[in-house]
Amino acid sequence: MADVTLKKTPPEHPEGLAGFVADWSSDQRTFKQVSWGKAMMWILLLSDTFIFGIFLVAYMVARSSTPETWPNASEVFALHIGGADMPLILIAIMTFVLISSSGTMAMAVNSAYRRARGPTALLMLVTALLGAGFVGMQAFEWSKLISEGVRPWGNPWGAEQFGASFFMITGFHGTHVTIGVIFLLLVAHRVWRGDFDLDRRSWLSRGNGDYESVEIMGLYWHFVDLVWVFIFAFFYLW
């Protein structure tokens, strides 16, 4: 019996720009077990890690190198409640709210694994509300400091770099939280509407019970929460 060997003929590959586009658009899965969307999220988070890292290192260098007195965080970020100054009370509440949102996000991802549409959408909505609460408290903190004379180029308490560092780091992080809240609401709305269970692809959903977008949102949200822990430690406790 003749030994027959089947050889696969490689597909034709276009030349020039068309070939370049075909290379970048044909591969839907970067790795064997990682989808394209999840791989792109990890790349985004890696790039954000470098950016936040550079911001924090620049802040530490500025604070260590300035000959002027650095403002005392316990005094600057205190709230006057009941006739007494309560240091860092607002920051503590903000941190508690954001860390709590990580818990609800983790439960939302767990519900998505079980394809429980209602609990997934509800927990994502709670996460978004907690995130919006954090942004609201951050806006209050900004307005309070601005009313007290803090600007990117100066402040009443000491080193001029304090204002620039504060607005740059907390503003960049707050922007990330705001974007996360918007996408949480979008994904939660689509989960609630049942788009993820349809037999077709749509924006943010591949259909057929694939809830991977919820998991990707979870990656983003946990990263934002983790970054805040470093900001809290380096900026408010140092």
PDB file of C-alpha atoms in Angstrom:
ATOM      1  CA  MET A   1       0.000   0.000   0.000  1.00  0.00           C
ATOM      2  CA  ALA A   2       1.449   3.281  -1.097  1.00  0.00           C
ATOM      3  CA  ASP A   3       2.352   5.775   1.609  1.00  0.00           C
ATOM      4  CA  VAL A   4       0.383   8.867   0.771  1.00  0.00           C
ATOM      5  CA  THR A   5       1.518  12.132   2.370  1.00  0.00           C
ATOM      6  CA  LEU A   6      -0.882  15.031   2.335  1.00  0.00           C
ATOM      7  CA  LYS A   7       0.785  18.405   1.999  1.00  0.00           C
ATOM      8  CA  LYS A   8      -1.029  21.620   2.819  1.00  0.00           C
ATOM      9  CA  THR A   9      -0.703  24.342   0.243  1.00  0.00           C
ATOM     10  CA  PRO A  10       0.041  27.694   1.912  1.00  0.00           C
ATOM     11  CA  PRO A  11      -2.508  30.401   1.119  1.00  0.00           C
ATOM     12  CA  GLU A  12      -1.539  33.031  -1.378  1.00  0.00           C
ATOM     13  CA  HIS A  13      -0.144  36.142   0.240  1.00  0.00           C
ATOM     14  CA  PRO A  14      -0.689  39.532  -1.417  1.00  0.00           C
ATOM     15  CA  GLU A  15       2.276  41.805  -1.962  1.00  0.00           C
ATOM     16  CA  GLY A  16       2.877  45.356  -0.772  1.00  0.00           C
ATOM     17  CA  LEU A  17       0.428  47.297   1.386  1.00  0.00           C
ATOM     18  CA  ALA A  18      -2.305  44.703   0.931  1.00  0.00           C
ATOM     19  CA  GLY A  19       0.008  42.041   2.361  1.00  0.00           C
ATOM     20  CA  PHE A  20       0.894  44.254   5.329  1.00  0.00           C
ATOM     21  CA  VAL A  21      -2.795  44.813   6.098  1.00  0.00           C
ATOM     22  CA  ALA A  22      -3.514  41.089   5.713  1.00  0.00           C
ATOM     23  CA  ASP A  23      -0.742  40.239   8.182  1.00  0.00           C
ATOM     24  CA  TRP A  24      -2.089  42.593  10.851  1.00  0.00           C
ATOM     25  CA  SER A  25      -5.760  41.803  10.376  1.00  0.00           C
ATOM     26  CA  SER A  26      -5.768  38.049   9.835  1.00  0.00           C
ATOM     27  CA  ASP A  27      -4.514  36.946  13.260  1.00  0.00           C
ATOM     28  CA  GLN A  28      -7.443  37.077  15.677  1.00  0.00           C
ATOM     29  CA  ARG A  29      -5.612  35.374  18.520  1.00  0.00           C
ATOM     30  CA  THR A  30      -2.200  36.582  19.617  1.00  0.00           C
ATOM     31  CA  PHE A  31      -1.435  33.568  21.765  1.00  0.00           C
ATOM     32  CA  LYS A  32      -3.023  30.152  21.930  1.00  0.00           C
ATOM     33  CA  GLN A  33      -5.030  30.875  25.097  1.00  0.00           C
ATOM     34  CA  VAL A  34      -5.284  34.678  25.015  1.00  0.00           C
ATOM     35  CA  SER A  35      -7.789  36.547  22.894  1.00  0.00           C
ATOM     36  CA  TRP A  36      -6.916  39.630  20.877  1.00  0.00           C
ATOM     37  CA  GLY A  37      -8.952  41.927  23.143  1.00  0.00           C
ATOM     38  CA  LYS A  38      -7.361  40.624  26.336  1.00  0.00           C
ATOM     39  CA  ALA A  39      -3.853  40.866  24.854  1.00  0.00           C
ATOM     40  CA  MET A  40      -4.478  44.499  23.856  1.00  0.00           C
ATOM     41  CA  MET A  41      -5.715  45.277  27.374  1.00  0.00           C
ATOM     42  CA  TRP A  42      -2.545  43.809  28.889  1.00  0.00           C
ATOM     43  CA  ILE A  43      -0.444  45.938  26.509  1.00  0.00           C
ATOM     44  CA  LEU A  44      -2.441  49.039  27.523  1.00  0.00           C
ATOM     45  CA  LEU A  45      -1.969  48.269  31.214  1.00  0.00           C
ATOM     46  CA  LEU A  46       1.752  47.689  30.711  1.00  0.00           C
ATOM     47  CA  SER A  47       2.141  51.063  28.988  1.00  0.00           C
ATOM     48  CA  ASP A  48       0.080  52.724  31.742  1.00  0.00           C
ATOM     49  CA  THR A  49       2.314  51.102  34.346  1.00  0.00           C
ATOM     50  CA  PHE A  50       5.326  52.837  32.799  1.00  0.00           C
ATOM     51  CA  ILE A  51       3.508  56.196  32.673  1.00  0.00           C
ATOM     52  CA  PHE A  52       2.309  56.066  36.283  1.00  0.00           C
ATOM     53  CA  GLY A  53       5.735  54.808  37.350  1.00  0.00           C
ATOM     54  CA  ILE A  54       7.434  57.763  35.656  1.00  0.00           C
ATOM     55  CA  PHE A  55       4.977  60.181  37.307  1.00  0.00           C
ATOM     56  CA  LEU A  56       5.643  58.769  40.777  1.00  0.00           C
ATOM     57  CA  VAL A  57       9.418  58.697  40.287  1.00  0.00           C
ATOM     58  CA  ALA A  58       9.344  62.315  39.043  1.00  0.00           C
ATOM     59  CA  TYR A  59       7.263  63.243  42.101  1.00  0.00           C
ATOM     60  CA  MET A  60       9.751  61.591  44.479  1.00  0.00           C
ATOM     61  CA  VAL A  61      12.707  63.289  42.772  1.00  0.00           C
ATOM     62  CA  ALA A  62      10.991  66.698  42.917  1.00  0.00           C
ATOM     63  CA  ARG A  63      10.083  66.253  46.563  1.00  0.00           C
ATOM     64  CA  SER A  64      13.544  65.015  47.566  1.00  0.00           C
ATOM     65  CA  SER A  65      15.465  67.663  45.659  1.00  0.00           C
ATOM     66  CA  THR A  66      13.539  70.810  46.590  1.00  0.00           C
ATOM     67  CA  PRO A  67      15.124  72.891  49.389  1.00  0.00           C
ATOM     68  CA  GLU A  68      11.710  74.251  50.390  1.00  0.00           C
ATOM     69  CA  THR A  69       9.419  72.657  52.941  1.00  0.00           C
ATOM     70  CA  TRP A  70       6.990  70.146  51.421  1.00  0.00           C
ATOM     71  CA  PRO A  71       3.365  70.733  52.531  1.00  0.00           C
ATOM     72  CA  ASN A  72       2.164  68.426  55.319  1.00  0.00           C
ATOM     73  CA  ALA A  73      -0.426  66.060  53.793  1.00  0.00           C
ATOM     74  CA  SER A  74      -2.227  65.634  57.132  1.00  0.00           C
ATOM     75  CA  GLU A  75      -2.876  69.388  57.255  1.00  0.00           C
ATOM     76  CA  VAL A  76      -3.461  70.031  53.541  1.00  0.00           C
ATOM     77  CA  PHE A  77      -5.959  67.195  53.067  1.00  0.00           C
ATOM     78  CA  ALA A  78      -7.790  67.609  56.385  1.00  0.00           C
ATOM     79  CA  LEU A  79     -11.506  68.379  56.594  1.00  0.00           C
ATOM     80  CA  HIS A  80     -12.973  70.639  59.264  1.00  0.00           C
ATOM     81  CA  ILE A  81     -15.829  68.605  60.764  1.00  0.00           C
ATOM     82  CA  GLY A  82     -17.585  69.257  64.078  1.00  0.00           C
ATOM     83  CA  GLY A  83     -15.181  72.014  65.056  1.00  0.00           C
ATOM     84  CA  ALA A  84     -12.078  69.875  64.571  1.00  0.00           C
ATOM     85  CA  ASP A  85      -9.686  69.119  61.715  1.00  0.00           C
ATOM     86  CA  MET A  86      -9.804  65.477  60.645  1.00  0.00           C
ATOM     87  CA  PRO A  87      -6.648  64.601  58.694  1.00  0.00           C
ATOM     88  CA  LEU A  88      -7.025  62.515  55.529  1.00  0.00           C
ATOM     89  CA  ILE A  89     -10.632  61.575  56.339  1.00  0.00           C
ATOM     90  CA  LEU A  90     -11.801  62.244  52.775  1.00  0.00           C
ATOM     91  CA  ILE A  91      -8.853  60.343  51.282  1.00  0.00           C
ATOM     92  CA  ALA A  92      -9.565  57.382  53.566  1.00  0.00           C
ATOM     93  CA  ILE A  93     -13.211  57.314  52.422  1.00  0.00           C
ATOM     94  CA  MET A  94     -12.153  57.601  48.759  1.00  0.00           C
ATOM     95  CA  THR A  95      -9.735  54.697  49.191  1.00  0.00           C
ATOM     96  CA  PHE A  96     -12.370  52.563  50.920  1.00  0.00           C
ATOM     97  CA  VAL A  97     -14.884  53.250  48.135  1.00  0.00           C
ATOM     98  CA  LEU A  98     -12.430  52.390  45.364  1.00  0.00           C
ATOM     99  CA  ILE A  99     -11.173  49.214  47.052  1.00  0.00           C
ATOM    100  CA  SER A 100     -14.791  48.166  47.646  1.00  0.00           C
ATOM    101  CA  SER A 101     -15.479  48.637  43.937  1.00  0.00           C
ATOM    102  CA  SER A 102     -12.764  46.074  43.205  1.00  0.00           C
ATOM    103  CA  GLY A 103     -14.754  43.589  45.271  1.00  0.00           C
ATOM    104  CA  THR A 104     -17.990  44.200  43.361  1.00  0.00           C
ATOM    105  CA  MET A 105     -16.073  44.025  40.069  1.00  0.00           C
ATOM    106  CA  ALA A 106     -14.591  40.651  41.053  1.00  0.00           C
ATOM    107  CA  MET A 107     -18.101  39.375  41.843  1.00  0.00           C
ATOM    108  CA  ALA A 108     -19.311  40.697  38.476  1.00  0.00           C
ATOM    109  CA  VAL A 109     -16.572  38.742  36.668  1.00  0.00           C
ATOM    110  CA  ASN A 110     -17.488  35.637  38.670  1.00  0.00           C
ATOM    111  CA  SER A 111     -21.133  36.053  37.644  1.00  0.00           C
ATOM    112  CA  ALA A 112     -20.040  36.513  34.029  1.00  0.00           C
ATOM    113  CA  TYR A 113     -18.158  33.202  34.146  1.00  0.00           C
ATOM    114  CA  ARG A 114     -21.477  31.601  35.163  1.00  0.00           C
ATOM    115  CA  ARG A 115     -23.273  33.604  32.440  1.00  0.00           C
ATOM    116  CA  ALA A 116     -25.639  35.036  35.057  1.00  0.00           C
ATOM    117  CA  ARG A 117     -26.815  38.047  33.091  1.00  0.00           C
ATOM    118  CA  GLY A 118     -28.769  39.889  35.800  1.00  0.00           C
ATOM    119  CA  PRO A 119     -26.200  39.687  38.642  1.00  0.00           C
ATOM    120  CA  THR A 120     -23.377  40.560  36.232  1.00  0.00           C
ATOM    121  CA  ALA A 121     -25.089  43.736  35.022  1.00  0.00           C
ATOM    122  CA  LEU A 122     -26.169  44.718  38.548  1.00  0.00           C
ATOM    123  CA  LEU A 123     -22.682  44.271  40.051  1.00  0.00           C
ATOM    124  CA  MET A 124     -21.100  46.210  37.185  1.00  0.00           C
ATOM    125  CA  LEU A 125     -23.601  49.009  37.784  1.00  0.00           C
ATOM    126  CA  VAL A 126     -22.714  49.068  41.505  1.00  0.00           C
ATOM    127  CA  THR A 127     -19.017  49.173  40.560  1.00  0.00           C
ATOM    128  CA  ALA A 128     -19.664  52.096  38.231  1.00  0.00           C
ATOM    129  CA  LEU A 129     -21.596  53.965  40.941  1.00  0.00           C
ATOM    130  CA  LEU A 130     -18.745  53.465  43.416  1.00  0.00           C
ATOM    131  CA  GLY A 131     -16.286  54.695  40.773  1.00  0.00           C
ATOM    132  CA  ALA A 132     -18.469  57.740  40.079  1.00  0.00           C
ATOM    133  CA  GLY A 133     -18.577  58.412  43.818  1.00  0.00           C
ATOM    134  CA  PHE A 134     -14.794  58.325  43.924  1.00  0.00           C
ATOM    135  CA  VAL A 135     -14.544  60.805  41.033  1.00  0.00           C
ATOM    136  CA  GLY A 136     -17.107  63.070  42.729  1.00  0.00           C
ATOM    137  CA  MET A 137     -15.103  63.114  45.970  1.00  0.00           C
ATOM    138  CA  GLN A 138     -11.931  63.795  43.988  1.00  0.00           C
ATOM    139  CA  ALA A 139     -13.634  66.752  42.310  1.00  0.00           C
ATOM    140  CA  PHE A 140     -14.606  68.050  45.765  1.00  0.00           C
ATOM    141  CA  GLU A 141     -10.987  67.660  46.915  1.00  0.00           C
ATOM    142  CA  TRP A 142      -9.727  69.571  43.859  1.00  0.00           C
ATOM    143  CA  SER A 143     -12.228  72.404  44.346  1.00  0.00           C
ATOM    144  CA  LYS A 144     -11.325  72.680  48.052  1.00  0.00           C
ATOM    145  CA  LEU A 145      -7.597  72.936  47.345  1.00  0.00           C
ATOM    146  CA  ILE A 146      -8.121  75.396  44.487  1.00  0.00           C
ATOM    147  CA  SER A 147     -10.253  77.598  46.756  1.00  0.00           C
ATOM    148  CA  GLU A 148      -7.411  77.522  49.309  1.00  0.00           C
ATOM    149  CA  GLY A 149      -4.928  78.784  46.720  1.00  0.00           C
ATOM    150  CA  VAL A 150      -3.273  75.616  45.402  1.00  0.00           C
ATOM    151  CA  ARG A 151      -2.164  76.017  41.790  1.00  0.00           C
ATOM    152  CA  PRO A 152       0.204  74.011  39.524  1.00  0.00           C
ATOM    153  CA  TRP A 153       2.778  76.783  39.970  1.00  0.00           C
ATOM    154  CA  GLY A 154       2.411  77.429  43.710  1.00  0.00           C
ATOM    155  CA  ASN A 155       0.582  76.982  46.986  1.00  0.00           C
ATOM    156  CA  PRO A 156       0.355  78.721  50.390  1.00  0.00           C
ATOM    157  CA  TRP A 157       2.227  76.034  52.350  1.00  0.00           C
ATOM    158  CA  GLY A 158       5.655  75.512  50.783  1.00  0.00           C
ATOM    159  CA  ALA A 159       7.290  73.840  47.775  1.00  0.00           C
ATOM    160  CA  GLU A 160       5.851  75.053  44.475  1.00  0.00           C
ATOM    161  CA  GLN A 161       6.114  71.575  42.919  1.00  0.00           C
ATOM    162  CA  PHE A 162       3.383  70.277  45.237  1.00  0.00           C
ATOM    163  CA  GLY A 163       0.481  71.627  43.180  1.00  0.00           C
ATOM    164  CA  ALA A 164       1.834  70.442  39.827  1.00  0.00           C
ATOM    165  CA  SER A 165       2.540  66.949  41.193  1.00  0.00           C
ATOM    166  CA  PHE A 166      -0.870  66.695  42.840  1.00  0.00           C
ATOM    167  CA  PHE A 167      -2.922  67.818  39.846  1.00  0.00           C
ATOM    168  CA  MET A 168      -0.887  65.761  37.354  1.00  0.00           C
ATOM    169  CA  ILE A 169      -0.937  62.440  39.232  1.00  0.00           C
ATOM    170  CA  THR A 170      -4.459  62.539  40.679  1.00  0.00           C
ATOM    171  CA  GLY A 171      -5.852  64.071  37.474  1.00  0.00           C
ATOM    172  CA  PHE A 172      -4.362  61.333  35.287  1.00  0.00           C
ATOM    173  CA  HIS A 173      -5.672  58.658  37.640  1.00  0.00           C
ATOM    174  CA  GLY A 174      -9.097  60.305  37.878  1.00  0.00           C
ATOM    175  CA  THR A 175      -9.299  60.348  34.079  1.00  0.00           C
ATOM    176  CA  HIS A 176      -8.694  56.594  34.062  1.00  0.00           C
ATOM    177  CA  VAL A 177     -11.443  56.055  36.649  1.00  0.00           C
ATOM    178  CA  THR A 178     -13.864  58.211  34.637  1.00  0.00           C
ATOM    179  CA  ILE A 179     -13.161  56.283  31.429  1.00  0.00           C
ATOM    180  CA  GLY A 180     -13.617  53.047  33.368  1.00  0.00           C
ATOM    181  CA  VAL A 181     -16.991  54.197  34.704  1.00  0.00           C
ATOM    182  CA  ILE A 182     -18.193  55.028  31.180  1.00  0.00           C
ATOM    183  CA  PHE A 183     -17.194  51.620  29.804  1.00  0.00           C
ATOM    184  CA  LEU A 184     -18.611  49.825  32.861  1.00  0.00           C
ATOM    185  CA  LEU A 185     -21.986  51.413  32.148  1.00  0.00           C
ATOM    186  CA  LEU A 186     -21.759  50.552  28.449  1.00  0.00           C
ATOM    187  CA  VAL A 187     -20.862  46.909  29.066  1.00  0.00           C
ATOM    188  CA  ALA A 188     -23.423  46.576  31.885  1.00  0.00           C
ATOM    189  CA  HIS A 189     -26.130  47.928  29.571  1.00  0.00           C
ATOM    190  CA  ARG A 190     -25.247  45.402  26.869  1.00  0.00           C
ATOM    191  CA  VAL A 191     -25.109  42.548  29.367  1.00  0.00           C
ATOM    192  CA  TRP A 192     -28.506  43.523  30.753  1.00  0.00           C
ATOM    193  CA  ARG A 193     -29.933  43.755  27.221  1.00  0.00           C
ATOM    194  CA  GLY A 194     -28.717  40.244  26.446  1.00  0.00           C
ATOM    195  CA  ASP A 195     -26.323  41.172  23.641  1.00  0.00           C
ATOM    196  CA  PHE A 196     -23.727  38.722  24.944  1.00  0.00           C
ATOM    197  CA  ASP A 197     -26.104  35.786  24.570  1.00  0.00           C
ATOM    198  CA  LEU A 198     -27.135  36.496  20.975  1.00  0.00           C
ATOM    199  CA  ASP A 199     -25.971  34.364  18.083  1.00  0.00           C
ATOM    200  CA  ARG A 200     -24.061  37.207  16.438  1.00  0.00           C
ATOM    201  CA  ARG A 201     -21.164  39.568  17.039  1.00  0.00           C
ATOM    202  CA  SER A 202     -21.640  43.185  18.029  1.00  0.00           C
ATOM    203  CA  TRP A 203     -19.633  46.019  19.508  1.00  0.00           C
ATOM    204  CA  LEU A 204     -17.972  44.850  22.778  1.00  0.00           C
ATOM    205  CA  SER A 205     -19.552  41.416  22.358  1.00  0.00           C
ATOM    206  CA  ARG A 206     -18.773  38.308  20.332  1.00  0.00           C
ATOM    207  CA  GLY A 207     -22.142  36.770  21.198  1.00  0.00           C
ATOM    208  CA  ASN A 208     -22.906  33.089  21.897  1.00  0.00           C
ATOM    209  CA  GLY A 209     -22.540  33.524  25.657  1.00  0.00           C
ATOM    210  CA  ASP A 210     -19.033  34.969  25.499  1.00  0.00           C
ATOM    211  CA  TYR A 211     -18.686  37.384  28.454  1.00  0.00           C
ATOM    212  CA  GLU A 212     -14.979  38.064  27.978  1.00  0.00           C
ATOM    213  CA  SER A 213     -15.546  41.832  27.789  1.00  0.00           C
ATOM    214  CA  VAL A 214     -16.584  41.729  31.453  1.00  0.00           C
ATOM    215  CA  GLU A 215     -13.314  40.012  32.346  1.00  0.00           C
ATOM    216  CA  ILE A 216     -11.350  42.593  30.330  1.00  0.00           C
ATOM    217  CA  MET A 217     -13.155  45.379  32.182  1.00  0.00           C
ATOM    218  CA  GLY A 218     -12.206  43.639  35.406  1.00  0.00           C
ATOM    219  CA  LEU A 219      -8.527  43.714  34.435  1.00  0.00           C
ATOM    220  CA  TYR A 220      -8.727  47.456  33.762  1.00  0.00           C
ATOM    221  CA  TRP A 221     -10.639  48.248  36.947  1.00  0.00           C
ATOM    222  CA  HIS A 222      -8.348  46.243  39.242  1.00  0.00           C
ATOM    223  CA  PHE A 223      -5.351  47.988  37.658  1.00  0.00           C
ATOM    224  CA  VAL A 224      -6.875  51.422  38.347  1.00  0.00           C
ATOM    225  CA  ASP A 225      -7.495  50.409  41.961  1.00  0.00           C
ATOM    226  CA  LEU A 226      -3.947  49.070  42.360  1.00  0.00           C
ATOM    227  CA  VAL A 227      -2.451  52.313  41.028  1.00  0.00           C
ATOM    228  CA  TRP A 228      -4.475  54.272  43.584  1.00  0.00           C
ATOM    229  CA  VAL A 229      -2.908  52.231  46.408  1.00  0.00           C
ATOM    230  CA  PHE A 230       0.545  53.406  45.262  1.00  0.00           C
ATOM    231  CA  ILE A 231      -0.648  57.022  44.887  1.00  0.00           C
ATOM    232  CA  PHE A 232      -2.210  56.860  48.354  1.00  0.00           C
ATOM    233  CA  ALA A 233       1.018  55.507  49.870  1.00  0.00           C
ATOM    234  CA  PHE A 234       3.461  57.811  48.090  1.00  0.00           C
ATOM    235  CA  PHE A 235       1.484  61.043  47.955  1.00  0.00           C
ATOM    236  CA  TYR A 236      -0.767  61.071  51.007  1.00  0.00           C
ATOM    237  CA  LEU A 237       1.156  58.997  53.565  1.00  0.00           C
ATOM    238  CA  TRP A 238       4.735  60.037  52.790  1.00  0.00           C
TER     239      TRP A 238
END
